[in-house]
């Protein structure tokens, strides 16, 4: 029974994974200065200042410090878990942050919708810069997909049960044939019940797969644009250094 349940869950999980639709990322944000930023940090030697702006925000921003993946097994099954170590950067965007030089991975999540969010990478150098991000989205497929998963599980269960009843009925009928050549009523009953159960299971399975395909989960990565506010080389940056973005 445990093996049968495991097989059902594996098939359903495979079906969901196969139906996940990857959407193209949104267009990269334009190189535009954001609205005034509160609490702009001062220049710090060895760090670079970055203004973080989200076009479909406001958003909370965390820096991803490390990722971890672990596996555990009970002898039959392997369980995989994934986690992140993060630290909060901004409670809301736009904001300005001092980073160590180098690349930093950021997780940006909408403050109004948990299904809107994505990861972006910011490059930090000596010059002040603006990092603009358009968040992607993740959808579970809604109620229709959930009903499809339930219908698929019930359909697979019915199909397996119906097939088992058909097999037992056929074996019983052949081994308990009457002297006049007719089959036993018990075997015929099991065969009939198996056929009905198999038919219902097949119908539920087809319905479930149809709902899952029609309403698949979707994943959309975000897109980013970063540009430097090099005060020595850019006329626009001379007019709009990070300090000038400070909200008075």
GROMACS .gro file of C-alpha atoms in nm, residues 16 26 30 115 176 198 232:
model
    7
   16UNK     CA    1   0.296   1.922  -1.191
   26UNK     CA    2   0.970   4.148  -1.808
   30UNK     CA    3   1.494   5.208  -1.808
  115UNK     CA    4   0.355   3.595  -0.529
  176UNK     CA    5  -1.370  -2.137  -0.974
  198UNK     CA    6  -1.145   0.162  -1.352
  232UNK     CA    7   3.355   6.268  -1.296
   0.00000   0.00000   0.00000
